[in-house]
Every structure is written in C-alpha cells, then in structure tokens.
C-alpha cells in the first residue's frame, strides 16, 4: 500500500479537511497516476453533503482527474510512464454484461464502481477520488490525454465534458438542427461548445440575460430567455433537441413545448423529483420524448478527448488551491464560477 | 341543414339528456353517415364533466362512430352510399402543415378539429359527436369498414383501437420483443390484442390479479402484478417497450425501472399532472425514454381497420341503449365494463 495525502469530508455538515489514506499498489492491469488537476463537480457538493442519501465517509471527492502516469502494471498496453492521463466518474464495472461489452460501462447491469463514495469491486474498501496526490485505476478506466492539450482545462472534460458530449452524439446532433442548451454552468458551457462544434444551430436557454454575451462567446447562435413568455412562444415547436443541464428540479413543461414533433429533451443534471409535475399532454401531442443520459462509456470518453484535441475545446476554468475547496463549494452554490473550478493539486504539497 | 336527434350534456354536473340540433348538408367533400354504433370513451366522461377545462356546451359526445353512408358529396371517391364507414376523434385539420402532409392530422400544427367539444374549422359552430343519428364529415376523416366486420365491436377501434395501434407501430413493436401493457381497460385490452398480433411477447401489467385469466384470454403471455414488489423486481430492466394505458395519474417510477436500456414507455391515457413526480435518475441510468402518443393519423387509422379485419380483431364490448348512457358513465368510473360500452344508436328512435 502507498500512503496518499488528500482532502476529505467526514460528515455531511463538516468542511473538507486534510486526510491521509492508503491506496493499493498497481496490479497487472492498473495505472498509477500522479494527480495534477482535479475539477470540482456540482455532484461533489451533493455527495459530500449527502443530498442523495447513502454517503460513505470519510469521502475524498473528485472525478475530473488529470495527471501523469507514474507506474503501470505488466499487462498495461495503452499507457506508459510519463504519459498524461485522465480518470472520470468510474474506476471499474462488471465488464461482462451487455452494456460493458458495448463499452457503456456507466450503464453496467451490475452497477459501475464510482470513483469515490463507493466501494471497490468485491470489497468493503472505500474508493477515494481525485482530491488527492495519486490514484490507481484499471487501464480500461483511464483515458489518454494528448500532451498538446491545456491539462488543467482538460480536467472538467472527464465529467462535464463527457456528460454533454455523449447525449449530443447519441441523439445524432449535427448540421441543420436547432439545438437548445438549457442552463449555462459547468455542463451547459460545454454543451454549447460541443453542439456548435458538431455543426448545430445553438440556442442558449437561460433565466438570465446577463449570460447572453458569454453564451455567444462560447458559440451560441442565439440566446433565449426562458422567463420571457413571448420569446418562448415564438420558439414553440421549433427545436430538434434540447440538452437540459440544470442541476436542480425545475418546471420542464415550458421546455417540452419548445420541442418539434418526435424531438427529445435529455436531462443530464442529476435530478431527484421532477417537480413541479410534468403534464402528460406535453408528451402526447407530438410524441415528444423525455430522456436522460449519464456521463459516457470509456470508449466514448476517449473519443470525446480526441474530439476536443482536434477542435481545440477545453473547459473555461478558475484555478483554486486545495485549501480553498470549501470556499469554492460556497461559491458553487451561488453559481459564482465561470465555469468550472479546478484544483491545482500541487497545492497539496505546499 | 338537417335536424338531428342525439343526447347532450348541458353542464358539467347534469346528466346527458335528449337533444335536437342541426347538421350541415354534405358539401362536395363530405360524407353523411347514419350512425349505427357509438362507443363510450373514458374521455367522453372527462369532457362532459369538464375535467380538462374549456368544455363547450351543449356537448354531444362520441368519437367512436360506425355507421352506413347515406349521402356523399360530388368529389367523394373512396366511399359510396350503402358502405360502412367510421369516424374517430377528428373531423378536420389544416391539411397544409408538415404533420397533415404526412397524414399525422392529429398533430396538425394549427390543431386538429375534434369530433365534439370543439368548433368547426373557421366558424363558431360547435362540433357534435356520435351520440346522435347522423354525422357529416369530410371524406379524409372517414375510414372505410369492411362489411365482414362485427360493426358494433368495430366502433371502439376508432379511438381505443388506433390509440394503442399507433404507438405499437411507431415504436416498431414486433417479434422477439417483450412488451408490457399497463392497465386492462378499454385501451389496455386493445393494446394486448395488438401487441400479440404484432408478434411480441406480451405481459399484462395490472394492479389486480383478478384480471389475470381475462388478460390471458385476450392474448397476454404473462401477467405481472404491479403491487408485487418481488415480481416487479424480477422483471426489472427487461422490457423493450411499455404501453401505459392508465387514464389517471399514477406513480410512473416503478414502470421506468422495468425498461431495458434505451427503451420507451409511452403514455396514451390523457394524463394531466404526472404526480407523484418522476425521478430524474429513472431516465439517466440507461437513457430510458418517456413519451406519449395521441390516437393516429387518418392513413394509419385505415391501416389499423384493415389490420383488424385481417387478424380478426375487434373490441370486447357491452351494448347499451342511449337512455342508459348516464348509468354507463357511472359504471365506467368504477371500471365496471369489459371492456368498452357501445351505444346501439337504434335505441335513439325507440
């Protein structure tokens, strides 16, 4: 075992504090990564505060991990010491079910093993995430990151990036389509960039006109204010696809009205109760569809990184030190970040 | 104008009573039908009682209409005097929009003209439905009914039939698929018959084991009791398609859990608020889809009638006289009908 320093939450109400724990030595299939940058995802906040129930403490959050490979197991083929690599939300899955065989490990029928707030496969050992010095992960759950990329701004791609890229690809978003991205936060700003890069006409849909200029800078062709009834009515029935990135429950009915016949709205924020209630008739008249999507499989995550490298896409970030993480969480609650905090993990040693 | 006898509701709380009104003479494109049988749809009850708001009185309900052609306009080509014909939920649409051009008139961008509780296109004249002696309808909104069919049991096909046939066809239900039909009423019993005829493995999903024998008689391969948690768990993630025919709001989350990855549940009951709330995570983990479907277009309605003639499918009905309509409504509320009331319109003359 290797002793590793990190930051952990110990109860749902206490701040994150320095924490030392043990990681396994890399096995034959494993890659050990020295973590350089770790993005702060909204779900880190939800999980450390046990908003979804079942939180496992001590909890070392972080599933937007970028670093440098320091050791590889004997059977590792796609990465070597010194390479840049990333780890996202998963560190294992059953590898046997139909979903795993299609590299849709996030939909593993046995349940994927999450990067933190979970137990190692077949063991009671907790998984610990990226707010730490190193991580040891099976090669299958590690992506290769081209050295040309801005590594700190790549970190959020491992969750915010793949979470928005995967549904845009799965629902075949492309040229000639009018696509709406609802919510301009960590996910939404990536959704705008990807939808634009895929060739769609992109409408940023927001509650605040203050985001208009930024949305256009990120690639939006139009900005639609969801609180403007007349504007919403003028766009009724006109969207081929809606990517809904809002991380809290909200009224979905006005967005259903924006969809064309047979078009889909896809939820990527982790929403609990869809309240206020949806109207059944929102679906009937036009066979409109509501769906959801969770991150992406490992093959698609690598594809997304390669797409980003090719199209010069990274996240817009604000760097923080690890000792600023609690302050960053408070600012995240107020939506006071453009658009993703990334922890410089070198600050752990400082 | 022709004076026509029928039955109408005059307020949301009063019973239906005899009512005399005027119908237009058939124009060049119109077909006049002497109504022989008129099915009683759950939505007749909702509309006469103004459950959905905006009810227009006096209201002559009825949109499951079968009869004999008595007059045809000069430009009518597909029907002649003496033919059997049917009229469903629509009597007109804009005929110009993309949906109309695809014969999806029910999704007309200008709104279809409903058979009753609506206004004639471009006029303030109320439309009056099938609880009456005759109806005059543009040929496009009339289907041809083979003389070989059991006409009284054909009537419910015009709404209950097409409402279940259309989504099963649109979502490509067929051999090799496990399909669930939720709710065994007027719609559900047709859903079971159609899903079976299309070659699927059909599971009738119900709250009451008392319906098991009947479900199997109708063609179900299995019956699943939705209140049996263990049984529901044993079917988790196994359905290719769910047709939800329940006409009142209910908890949809247990059914979402039955779907395979990427599979759809389609609502065909006219539901207002989807309460209790759906869980967003029901959609995310597996990209599951919720959708809805409203009746079917006119081309597909004719296709459905022809499919029924070929496969010997009609509704299971109980005949009533027109003066029993209020009693039938009360029994409908108690779900005391197998599976559709049909009014013998000859009783209007008695």
XYZ file of C-alpha atoms in Angstrom:
700
model
C 0.000 0.000 0.000
C 1.027 3.579 -0.609
C 0.198 6.387 1.794
C -1.543 9.206 -0.015
C -2.476 12.696 1.110
C -5.788 14.268 0.155
C -8.786 16.175 1.405
C -11.896 14.501 2.779
C -15.331 15.198 4.185
C -16.081 13.283 7.370
C -19.740 14.213 7.880
C -22.383 15.850 5.645
C -22.057 19.118 7.551
C -18.331 19.441 8.167
C -15.864 21.162 5.832
C -13.322 19.183 3.840
C -10.047 18.774 5.742
C -6.627 17.215 5.086
C -6.790 13.426 5.173
C -4.230 10.678 4.744
C -5.178 7.231 3.461
C -3.761 4.127 1.757
C -4.004 3.204 -1.933
C -3.243 -0.250 -3.330
C -0.074 -0.851 -5.335
C -0.835 -1.036 -9.079
C -1.810 -4.577 -10.171
C -1.076 -6.021 -13.589
C -3.939 -4.080 -15.237
C -3.546 -0.896 -13.249
C -2.200 2.531 -13.982
C -0.921 4.762 -11.190
C -1.360 8.466 -11.865
C 0.143 11.427 -10.082
C -2.797 13.799 -9.989
C -2.029 17.265 -11.362
C -5.501 18.765 -11.609
C -8.862 17.839 -10.184
C -12.098 19.534 -11.280
C -14.852 20.392 -8.823
C -18.183 18.988 -9.999
C -21.556 20.037 -8.602
C -22.090 16.409 -7.634
C -19.054 16.594 -5.305
C -21.077 19.066 -3.312
C -24.239 16.920 -3.405
C -22.367 13.834 -2.308
C -20.259 15.308 0.496
C -23.468 16.844 1.893
C -25.333 13.536 1.423
C -28.068 15.199 -0.634
C -28.760 11.902 -2.406
C -28.522 9.654 0.663
C -26.167 6.747 1.276
C -22.983 8.833 1.516
C -19.898 6.868 2.612
C -17.424 8.686 4.875
C -14.629 9.554 5.007
C -15.208 10.810 1.437
C -12.406 12.047 -0.836
C -14.336 13.647 -3.736
C -13.119 14.327 -7.255
C -13.923 12.584 -10.543
C -12.425 15.021 -13.040
C -8.853 13.865 -12.761
C -5.883 14.674 -14.948
C -2.319 13.675 -14.199
C 0.855 11.948 -15.268
C 1.358 8.200 -15.320
C 3.901 7.168 -12.674
C 3.625 3.358 -12.723
C 1.940 0.807 -14.975
C 1.139 -2.892 -14.407
C 2.681 -5.621 -16.524
C -0.380 -6.016 -18.752
C -0.949 -2.330 -19.449
C -0.547 -1.562 -23.144
C -2.059 1.790 -23.998
C -0.239 3.969 -21.466
C 3.341 4.262 -20.299
C 5.136 6.108 -17.519
C 5.264 9.825 -18.259
C 2.079 9.922 -20.373
C -0.742 12.272 -19.481
C -3.904 10.502 -18.474
C -7.379 11.135 -17.134
C -9.847 9.384 -14.843
C -13.528 10.265 -14.717
C -16.511 9.075 -12.733
C -15.878 5.338 -12.912
C -12.969 3.140 -11.884
C -14.485 -0.267 -12.593
C -17.552 -2.218 -13.793
C -18.502 -5.892 -14.204
C -17.004 -5.973 -17.726
C -19.250 -8.939 -18.606
C -22.760 -7.587 -19.150
C -24.228 -6.394 -22.460
C -23.627 -2.733 -21.567
C -19.991 -3.322 -20.578
C -19.413 -5.293 -23.773
C -20.600 -2.238 -25.726
C -18.287 -0.024 -23.650
C -21.261 1.579 -21.980
C -19.747 0.823 -18.594
C -21.746 3.618 -16.988
C -24.854 1.512 -17.581
C -23.240 -1.708 -16.253
C -26.055 -4.039 -15.248
C -24.248 -4.827 -12.003
C -23.626 -1.126 -11.386
C -20.372 0.653 -12.192
C -17.853 1.313 -9.432
C -17.774 5.058 -8.914
C -14.511 6.896 -8.421
C -15.473 7.942 -4.890
C -18.374 7.496 -2.474
C -18.445 3.815 -3.425
C -16.783 0.521 -2.564
C -14.081 -1.208 -4.554
C -15.487 -4.075 -6.604
C -15.878 -7.162 -4.410
C -14.529 -5.463 -1.296
C -15.562 -3.150 1.524
C -12.659 -0.807 0.786
C -13.954 2.685 0.002
C -12.979 4.296 -3.283
C -11.251 7.665 -2.922
C -11.352 10.321 -5.621
C -9.206 12.971 -7.149
C -8.735 15.474 -4.323
C -5.549 13.550 -3.604
C -1.969 13.013 -4.725
C -2.345 9.824 -6.726
C -4.899 7.347 -7.991
C -4.589 3.717 -9.077
C -7.108 2.683 -11.740
C -7.535 -0.224 -14.149
C -6.270 0.764 -17.601
C -9.759 0.335 -19.081
C -10.976 3.248 -16.954
C -8.107 5.583 -17.831
C -8.067 7.789 -20.932
C -5.017 9.032 -22.737
C -4.594 12.800 -22.956
C -2.572 14.358 -25.756
C 0.357 16.361 -24.350
C -0.656 19.276 -26.577
C -3.756 19.978 -24.506
C -4.103 22.507 -21.694
C -4.186 19.905 -18.926
C -5.793 21.997 -16.215
C -8.683 22.873 -18.514
C -8.970 19.252 -19.633
C -9.852 18.022 -16.121
C -13.565 19.007 -16.331
C -13.891 17.154 -19.625
C -13.788 13.906 -17.642
C -17.249 14.601 -16.235
C -18.778 17.861 -17.519
C -17.348 17.171 -20.969
C -18.410 13.578 -21.491
C -21.781 14.176 -19.807
C -22.705 16.682 -22.511
C -20.811 15.136 -25.435
C -22.378 11.689 -25.070
C -26.058 12.679 -25.467
C -25.280 15.095 -28.307
C -23.619 12.206 -30.136
C -26.142 9.528 -29.151
C -29.065 11.655 -30.366
C -27.131 12.495 -33.568
C -26.938 16.251 -33.174
C -25.407 17.843 -36.236
C -25.700 20.349 -39.074
C -29.168 21.586 -39.995
C -30.507 21.110 -36.482
C -31.683 23.683 -33.983
C -30.391 22.613 -30.596
C -31.096 24.221 -27.254
C -28.787 24.037 -24.258
C -30.653 24.804 -21.051
C -28.553 26.248 -18.241
C -25.135 27.871 -18.538
C -22.963 26.307 -15.847
C -20.212 23.716 -15.824
C -22.223 21.348 -18.023
C -24.053 23.943 -20.086
C -20.961 25.798 -21.227
C -19.537 22.507 -22.515
C -22.866 21.662 -24.163
C -22.753 24.916 -26.113
C -19.172 24.307 -27.251
C -19.865 20.722 -28.342
C -23.197 21.434 -30.057
C -21.507 24.221 -32.010
C -18.520 22.067 -32.927
C -20.936 19.361 -34.142
C -22.411 21.885 -36.568
C -25.802 22.616 -34.990
C -27.544 25.986 -34.722
C -27.173 26.502 -30.967
C -29.626 28.358 -28.767
C -28.505 29.003 -25.202
C -31.609 28.949 -22.989
C -31.150 30.720 -19.682
C -33.049 32.506 -16.946
C -30.653 35.468 -17.047
C -29.906 37.812 -19.931
C -26.644 38.651 -18.138
C -25.293 35.427 -19.623
C -26.032 36.399 -23.214
C -22.660 37.851 -24.150
C -20.807 34.952 -22.612
C -23.059 32.416 -24.293
C -22.268 33.963 -27.667
C -18.556 33.967 -26.893
C -18.846 30.224 -26.146
C -20.504 29.622 -29.520
C -24.250 30.130 -29.097
C -26.000 31.467 -32.197
C -28.940 32.776 -30.159
C -29.881 33.324 -26.552
C -33.432 32.604 -25.385
C -34.634 33.925 -22.060
C -36.807 31.222 -20.506
C -38.655 33.744 -18.359
C -39.789 35.709 -21.443
C -43.129 34.144 -22.349
C -43.395 35.818 -25.720
C -39.899 34.735 -26.701
C -40.585 31.186 -25.551
C -43.852 31.134 -27.521
C -42.055 32.324 -30.651
C -39.736 29.288 -30.409
C -42.546 26.780 -29.686
C -42.267 23.505 -31.585
C -39.009 24.501 -33.258
C -36.208 22.566 -31.528
C -34.747 19.314 -32.811
C -33.065 18.574 -29.485
C -32.805 20.041 -26.007
C -29.919 19.341 -23.662
C -31.104 20.180 -20.165
C -28.115 20.758 -17.873
C -29.895 22.366 -14.924
C -28.747 20.561 -11.756
C -31.847 21.236 -9.653
C -35.513 20.391 -10.118
C -37.434 22.912 -12.207
C -40.540 23.175 -14.381
C -39.884 21.116 -17.511
C -43.225 21.791 -19.204
C -42.208 25.073 -20.884
C -39.242 23.270 -22.450
C -41.347 20.356 -23.692
C -43.369 22.976 -25.585
C -40.202 24.035 -27.446
C -39.687 20.611 -28.993
C -40.649 19.663 -32.516
C -42.779 16.594 -33.081
C -40.845 13.434 -32.038
C -37.947 15.502 -30.673
C -36.222 14.780 -27.366
C -35.210 16.673 -24.260
C -32.414 14.931 -22.403
C -31.676 15.523 -18.738
C -28.036 15.405 -17.707
C -28.251 17.118 -14.342
C -28.802 14.626 -11.541
C -32.385 15.482 -10.672
C -34.372 13.806 -7.979
C -38.110 14.583 -8.070
C -39.230 16.244 -11.313
C -41.296 18.837 -9.545
C -43.494 20.724 -10.473
C -45.072 17.753 -12.226
C -44.794 17.173 -15.932
C -48.045 17.264 -17.889
C -48.913 14.052 -19.690
C -50.290 16.024 -22.619
C -46.844 17.600 -23.126
C -45.790 14.191 -24.437
C -48.904 13.092 -26.331
C -49.343 15.876 -28.803
C -46.292 15.306 -30.934
C -44.864 12.076 -29.472
C -42.249 14.201 -27.721
C -39.651 12.418 -25.659
C -38.007 12.957 -22.321
C -34.859 11.018 -21.588
C -31.675 11.214 -19.602
C -28.051 10.400 -20.033
C -25.276 9.603 -17.575
C -21.654 10.514 -18.428
C -20.428 8.226 -21.233
C -18.655 4.919 -21.723
C -14.875 4.647 -21.713
C -14.523 4.312 -25.498
C -16.691 7.384 -25.959
C -14.759 9.277 -23.275
C -11.552 8.711 -25.228
C -13.378 9.752 -28.420
C -14.503 12.954 -26.663
C -10.939 13.780 -25.553
C -9.706 13.236 -29.100
C -12.577 15.369 -30.473
C -11.588 18.133 -28.047
C -7.938 17.936 -29.087
C -8.961 18.158 -32.741
C -11.415 21.038 -32.231
C -9.383 22.955 -29.650
C -12.035 22.538 -26.985
C -11.401 22.692 -23.255
C -13.390 23.951 -20.292
C -13.406 27.532 -19.088
C -11.966 27.248 -15.613
C -10.905 29.072 -12.486
C -7.968 27.564 -10.635
C -8.061 27.186 -6.878
C -5.755 25.751 -4.220
C -6.880 22.669 -2.302
C -7.188 24.765 0.880
C -9.766 26.898 -0.969
C -12.064 23.952 -1.693
C -14.671 24.798 0.968
C -14.827 28.380 -0.233
C -15.186 27.115 -3.818
C -18.151 24.955 -2.740
C -19.858 28.011 -1.260
C -19.298 29.961 -4.464
C -20.603 26.998 -6.496
C -23.879 27.133 -4.567
C -24.190 30.762 -5.649
C -23.313 29.784 -9.224
C -20.309 32.115 -8.898
C -17.870 30.424 -11.241
C -17.096 30.622 -14.940
C -17.491 27.745 -15.445
C -15.609 25.129 -13.514
C -13.292 25.232 -10.540
C -10.165 23.141 -10.946
C -7.897 22.367 -8.031
C -4.174 22.678 -8.665
C -3.127 19.544 -6.830
C 0.421 20.872 -6.447
C -1.106 22.990 -3.689
C -1.485 19.841 -1.591
C 2.276 19.711 -1.158
C 2.630 23.412 -0.462
C -79.483 21.929 -42.613
C -80.775 18.626 -41.308
C -82.377 18.256 -37.914
C -80.686 15.505 -35.923
C -81.589 13.863 -32.646
C -78.954 12.992 -30.078
C -78.010 13.146 -26.433
C -76.122 16.054 -24.893
C -74.655 17.307 -21.644
C -75.592 20.908 -20.842
C -73.458 21.493 -17.751
C -70.532 19.607 -16.174
C -72.777 18.266 -13.416
C -76.017 17.436 -15.231
C -76.836 14.050 -16.831
C -76.956 13.623 -20.575
C -80.443 14.225 -21.953
C -82.162 14.068 -25.361
C -81.126 16.979 -27.569
C -82.047 18.074 -31.081
C -79.676 20.085 -33.253
C -78.841 20.947 -36.873
C -76.132 19.418 -39.058
C -74.939 20.903 -42.331
C -75.871 19.281 -45.624
C -72.938 17.328 -47.092
C -70.625 19.513 -49.180
C -68.648 18.268 -52.192
C -66.004 16.587 -49.995
C -68.346 15.359 -47.304
C -69.766 12.010 -46.361
C -73.029 11.738 -44.426
C -73.236 8.707 -42.188
C -76.232 7.215 -40.426
C -74.724 6.277 -37.079
C -75.334 2.662 -36.072
C -72.996 2.329 -33.106
C -71.155 4.774 -30.911
C -68.528 3.702 -28.387
C -68.245 5.315 -24.964
C -64.694 6.503 -24.333
C -63.349 7.481 -20.925
C -62.623 10.903 -22.367
C -66.359 11.408 -23.034
C -66.744 11.351 -19.268
C -63.798 13.708 -18.702
C -65.075 16.185 -21.249
C -68.759 16.256 -20.296
C -67.651 16.835 -16.695
C -65.125 19.483 -17.802
C -62.240 17.703 -16.063
C -59.779 19.231 -18.534
C -61.306 22.725 -18.612
C -62.685 24.645 -21.563
C -65.723 22.411 -22.141
C -68.171 23.729 -24.741
C -71.874 23.131 -24.056
C -74.245 21.817 -25.195
C -71.920 18.830 -25.773
C -72.889 15.789 -27.827
C -70.065 13.306 -27.034
C -68.946 10.319 -29.048
C -65.858 9.767 -31.204
C -66.038 6.044 -31.814
C -68.544 6.124 -34.614
C -69.584 3.394 -37.011
C -72.423 3.653 -39.475
C -73.643 3.441 -43.025
C -73.034 6.041 -45.710
C -76.288 7.776 -46.646
C -75.086 10.635 -48.864
C -71.774 11.577 -50.489
C -70.584 14.874 -51.993
C -69.709 15.174 -55.674
C -65.948 14.902 -55.081
C -66.036 11.894 -52.767
C -64.236 8.935 -54.327
C -63.448 6.328 -51.706
C -66.934 5.807 -50.262
C -70.397 5.374 -51.772
C -73.912 5.241 -50.398
C -74.501 1.988 -48.510
C -70.844 1.457 -47.495
C -69.947 1.016 -43.854
C -67.757 3.785 -42.521
C -66.199 5.065 -39.331
C -65.355 8.434 -37.798
C -62.944 8.824 -34.903
C -61.673 11.718 -32.824
C -61.062 14.210 -35.629
C -63.283 15.703 -38.311
C -60.841 18.183 -39.822
C -57.343 19.710 -39.716
C -55.431 22.417 -41.597
C -54.316 19.899 -44.277
C -51.336 22.163 -45.130
C -48.758 21.727 -42.379
C -45.932 19.184 -42.311
C -47.868 16.877 -39.992
C -51.011 16.971 -42.139
C -48.942 16.292 -45.241
C -47.639 13.145 -43.548
C -51.217 12.181 -42.622
C -50.476 12.808 -38.977
C -53.518 15.064 -38.770
C -53.763 14.523 -35.013
C -50.531 16.522 -34.684
C -51.718 19.306 -37.033
C -49.673 22.401 -36.259
C -52.835 24.502 -36.317
C -54.627 21.975 -34.109
C -56.977 19.306 -35.409
C -60.742 19.861 -35.243
C -62.095 17.378 -32.709
C -65.279 15.464 -33.358
C -67.032 17.119 -30.423
C -66.287 19.717 -27.745
C -64.692 21.875 -30.436
C -65.606 24.399 -33.095
C -65.909 23.736 -36.803
C -62.878 24.970 -38.695
C -63.156 28.727 -39.331
C -66.536 29.010 -37.613
C -68.095 29.306 -34.179
C -70.388 26.371 -34.869
C -69.838 23.636 -32.268
C -68.944 20.158 -33.468
C -71.308 17.436 -32.270
C -70.237 13.825 -31.845
C -71.546 10.340 -32.252
C -74.288 10.111 -29.644
C -76.609 11.149 -32.467
C -78.398 9.904 -35.564
C -76.061 11.121 -38.271
C -72.757 12.864 -38.839
C -71.377 14.802 -41.810
C -67.593 14.591 -42.162
C -65.019 15.355 -44.859
C -64.061 12.158 -46.674
C -60.466 12.483 -45.491
C -61.642 11.960 -41.922
C -63.810 8.937 -42.664
C -62.482 5.374 -42.802
C -63.919 2.523 -44.782
C -65.074 -0.508 -42.808
C -65.224 -3.925 -44.443
C -68.773 -5.323 -44.357
C -67.387 -8.576 -42.967
C -66.570 -6.983 -39.615
C -68.717 -7.032 -36.497
C -69.729 -3.386 -36.732
C -70.769 -2.824 -33.121
C -67.414 -4.132 -31.894
C -65.570 -2.071 -34.505
C -66.780 1.235 -33.040
C -64.170 1.363 -30.220
C -61.398 0.790 -32.741
C -61.887 4.392 -33.876
C -60.374 5.663 -30.629
C -59.282 2.854 -28.274
C -58.008 0.866 -31.233
C -55.980 3.488 -33.067
C -54.684 4.961 -29.796
C -52.968 1.681 -28.951
C -52.156 0.520 -32.502
C -50.337 3.711 -33.483
C -47.625 3.700 -30.769
C -47.054 -0.043 -31.111
C -46.391 0.513 -34.819
C -44.460 3.773 -34.440
C -42.089 2.206 -31.894
C -41.743 -0.891 -34.095
C -43.106 -3.482 -31.699
C -42.736 -6.970 -33.118
C -41.399 -10.499 -32.731
C -38.593 -11.071 -30.251
C -39.670 -8.189 -28.044
C -41.023 -8.248 -24.515
C -43.811 -5.694 -24.373
C -45.795 -4.623 -21.338
C -49.309 -3.239 -21.466
C -50.139 -1.327 -18.291
C -53.804 -1.217 -17.332
C -56.562 -3.504 -18.595
C -59.434 -1.249 -19.627
C -60.801 -0.052 -22.938
C -57.340 0.879 -24.218
C -55.380 -1.839 -22.444
C -57.409 -4.726 -23.766
C -56.822 -3.459 -27.313
C -53.123 -2.985 -26.563
C -52.832 -6.630 -25.534
C -54.600 -7.817 -28.685
C -52.486 -5.669 -30.993
C -49.143 -6.383 -29.325
C -49.884 -10.092 -29.567
C -50.972 -9.843 -33.199
C -47.735 -7.966 -33.964
C -45.782 -10.946 -32.636
C -44.451 -9.621 -29.319
C -44.213 -11.483 -26.016
C -46.963 -9.632 -24.144
C -47.007 -9.003 -20.410
C -50.211 -7.569 -18.995
C -49.294 -5.333 -16.047
C -52.156 -4.743 -13.646
C -52.928 -3.873 -10.040
C -55.401 -6.740 -9.750
C -54.762 -10.468 -10.122
C -58.490 -10.843 -10.794
C -57.729 -9.741 -14.337
C -55.184 -12.481 -14.979
C -57.466 -15.030 -16.630
C -59.043 -12.429 -18.840
C -55.688 -10.998 -19.829
C -54.561 -14.418 -20.965
C -57.777 -14.934 -22.907
C -57.065 -11.623 -24.686
C -53.597 -12.820 -25.650
C -51.221 -11.946 -22.805
C -48.345 -14.384 -22.367
C -47.784 -13.316 -18.766
C -49.480 -11.244 -16.110
C -47.415 -9.052 -13.789
C -48.948 -7.654 -10.636
C -47.591 -4.136 -10.226
C -48.227 -4.178 -6.474
C -45.978 -7.236 -6.034
C -42.550 -5.768 -5.364
C -40.694 -9.021 -5.761
C -42.377 -9.737 -9.083
C -41.660 -6.220 -10.312
C -38.013 -6.560 -9.241
C -37.709 -9.850 -11.124
C -38.771 -8.052 -14.331
C -36.509 -5.012 -13.795
C -34.671 -3.846 -16.901
C -36.295 -6.479 -19.118
C -38.929 -4.707 -21.227
C -38.362 -3.473 -24.772
C -41.484 -1.316 -24.674
C -44.225 -0.305 -22.268
C -47.637 0.911 -23.382
C -49.160 2.766 -20.456
C -52.938 2.970 -20.856
C -53.878 4.078 -17.336
C -56.227 7.079 -17.664
C -55.423 8.686 -14.311
C -52.220 9.998 -12.788
C -50.152 7.331 -11.025
C -46.576 6.613 -9.961
C -44.583 6.027 -13.155
C -41.233 5.350 -11.471
C -41.796 1.607 -10.861
C -42.543 1.192 -14.573
C -39.453 3.141 -15.661
C -37.470 0.559 -13.692
C -38.917 -2.216 -15.873
C -37.438 -0.772 -19.070
C -34.297 -2.005 -20.744
C -31.574 0.462 -21.601
C -32.832 2.930 -24.261
C -36.359 1.508 -24.130
C -39.502 3.638 -24.073
C -42.658 3.898 -22.041
C -45.429 5.607 -23.969
C -48.412 7.249 -22.304
C -51.718 7.015 -24.148
C -54.088 7.894 -21.336
C -54.769 11.609 -21.211
C -52.902 12.467 -18.030
C -52.672 15.903 -16.558
C -50.054 16.243 -13.809
C -47.645 13.304 -13.617
C -47.889 13.014 -9.883
C -46.194 11.615 -7.803
C -43.159 13.140 -9.502
C -40.916 11.203 -11.796
C -37.314 10.769 -10.641
C -34.712 12.234 -12.971
C -32.395 9.320 -12.269
C -35.044 6.949 -13.691
C -34.104 8.382 -17.076
C -30.340 8.823 -16.722
C -29.207 5.334 -15.918
C -29.991 3.658 -19.191
C -31.101 6.574 -21.377
C -34.676 5.416 -20.852
C -37.413 7.340 -22.586
C -40.844 8.579 -21.685
C -43.117 9.634 -24.477
C -46.761 9.888 -25.385
C -48.956 9.287 -28.349
C -52.326 10.653 -29.394
C -54.700 8.498 -31.487
C -53.263 8.144 -35.015
C -53.422 9.812 -38.406
C -56.152 9.026 -40.904
C -53.969 6.843 -43.143
C -52.874 4.844 -40.114
C -56.456 4.591 -38.855
C -57.472 2.946 -42.128
C -54.400 0.698 -41.877
C -55.487 -0.295 -38.361
C -59.010 -1.155 -39.513
C -57.580 -3.283 -42.320
C -55.144 -4.940 -39.869
C -58.090 -5.755 -37.604
C -60.092 -7.212 -40.494
C -57.122 -9.368 -41.462
C -56.374 -10.535 -37.910
C -59.973 -10.883 -36.734
C -59.566 -8.231 -34.084
C -62.399 -6.210 -32.604
C -63.107 -4.800 -29.160
C -64.762 -6.694 -26.345
C -67.911 -4.717 -25.761
C -71.100 -4.427 -23.771
C -74.048 -2.944 -25.635
C -76.220 -0.307 -24.014
C -79.188 1.784 -25.077
C -78.782 5.552 -25.358
C -81.068 6.048 -22.343
C -78.563 4.003 -20.308
C -75.667 6.354 -21.059
C -75.605 8.048 -17.643
C -75.649 4.695 -15.895
C -72.853 3.506 -18.170
C -70.784 6.555 -17.163
C -71.221 5.644 -13.502
C -70.130 2.079 -14.181
C -67.158 3.380 -16.187
C -65.958 5.324 -13.153
C -65.982 2.043 -11.212
C -64.170 0.324 -14.095
C -67.177 -1.981 -14.335
C -67.088 -2.815 -18.035
C -65.412 -5.464 -20.162
C -64.081 -3.532 -21.949
C -65.990 -0.894 -23.800
C -69.576 0.265 -23.747
C -71.098 0.722 -27.173
C -74.385 2.503 -27.674
C -76.807 0.898 -30.086
C -77.941 4.075 -31.802
C -81.149 2.388 -33.000
C -82.281 2.929 -29.406
C -82.485 6.657 -30.114
C -85.502 6.018 -32.335
C -87.162 3.609 -29.905
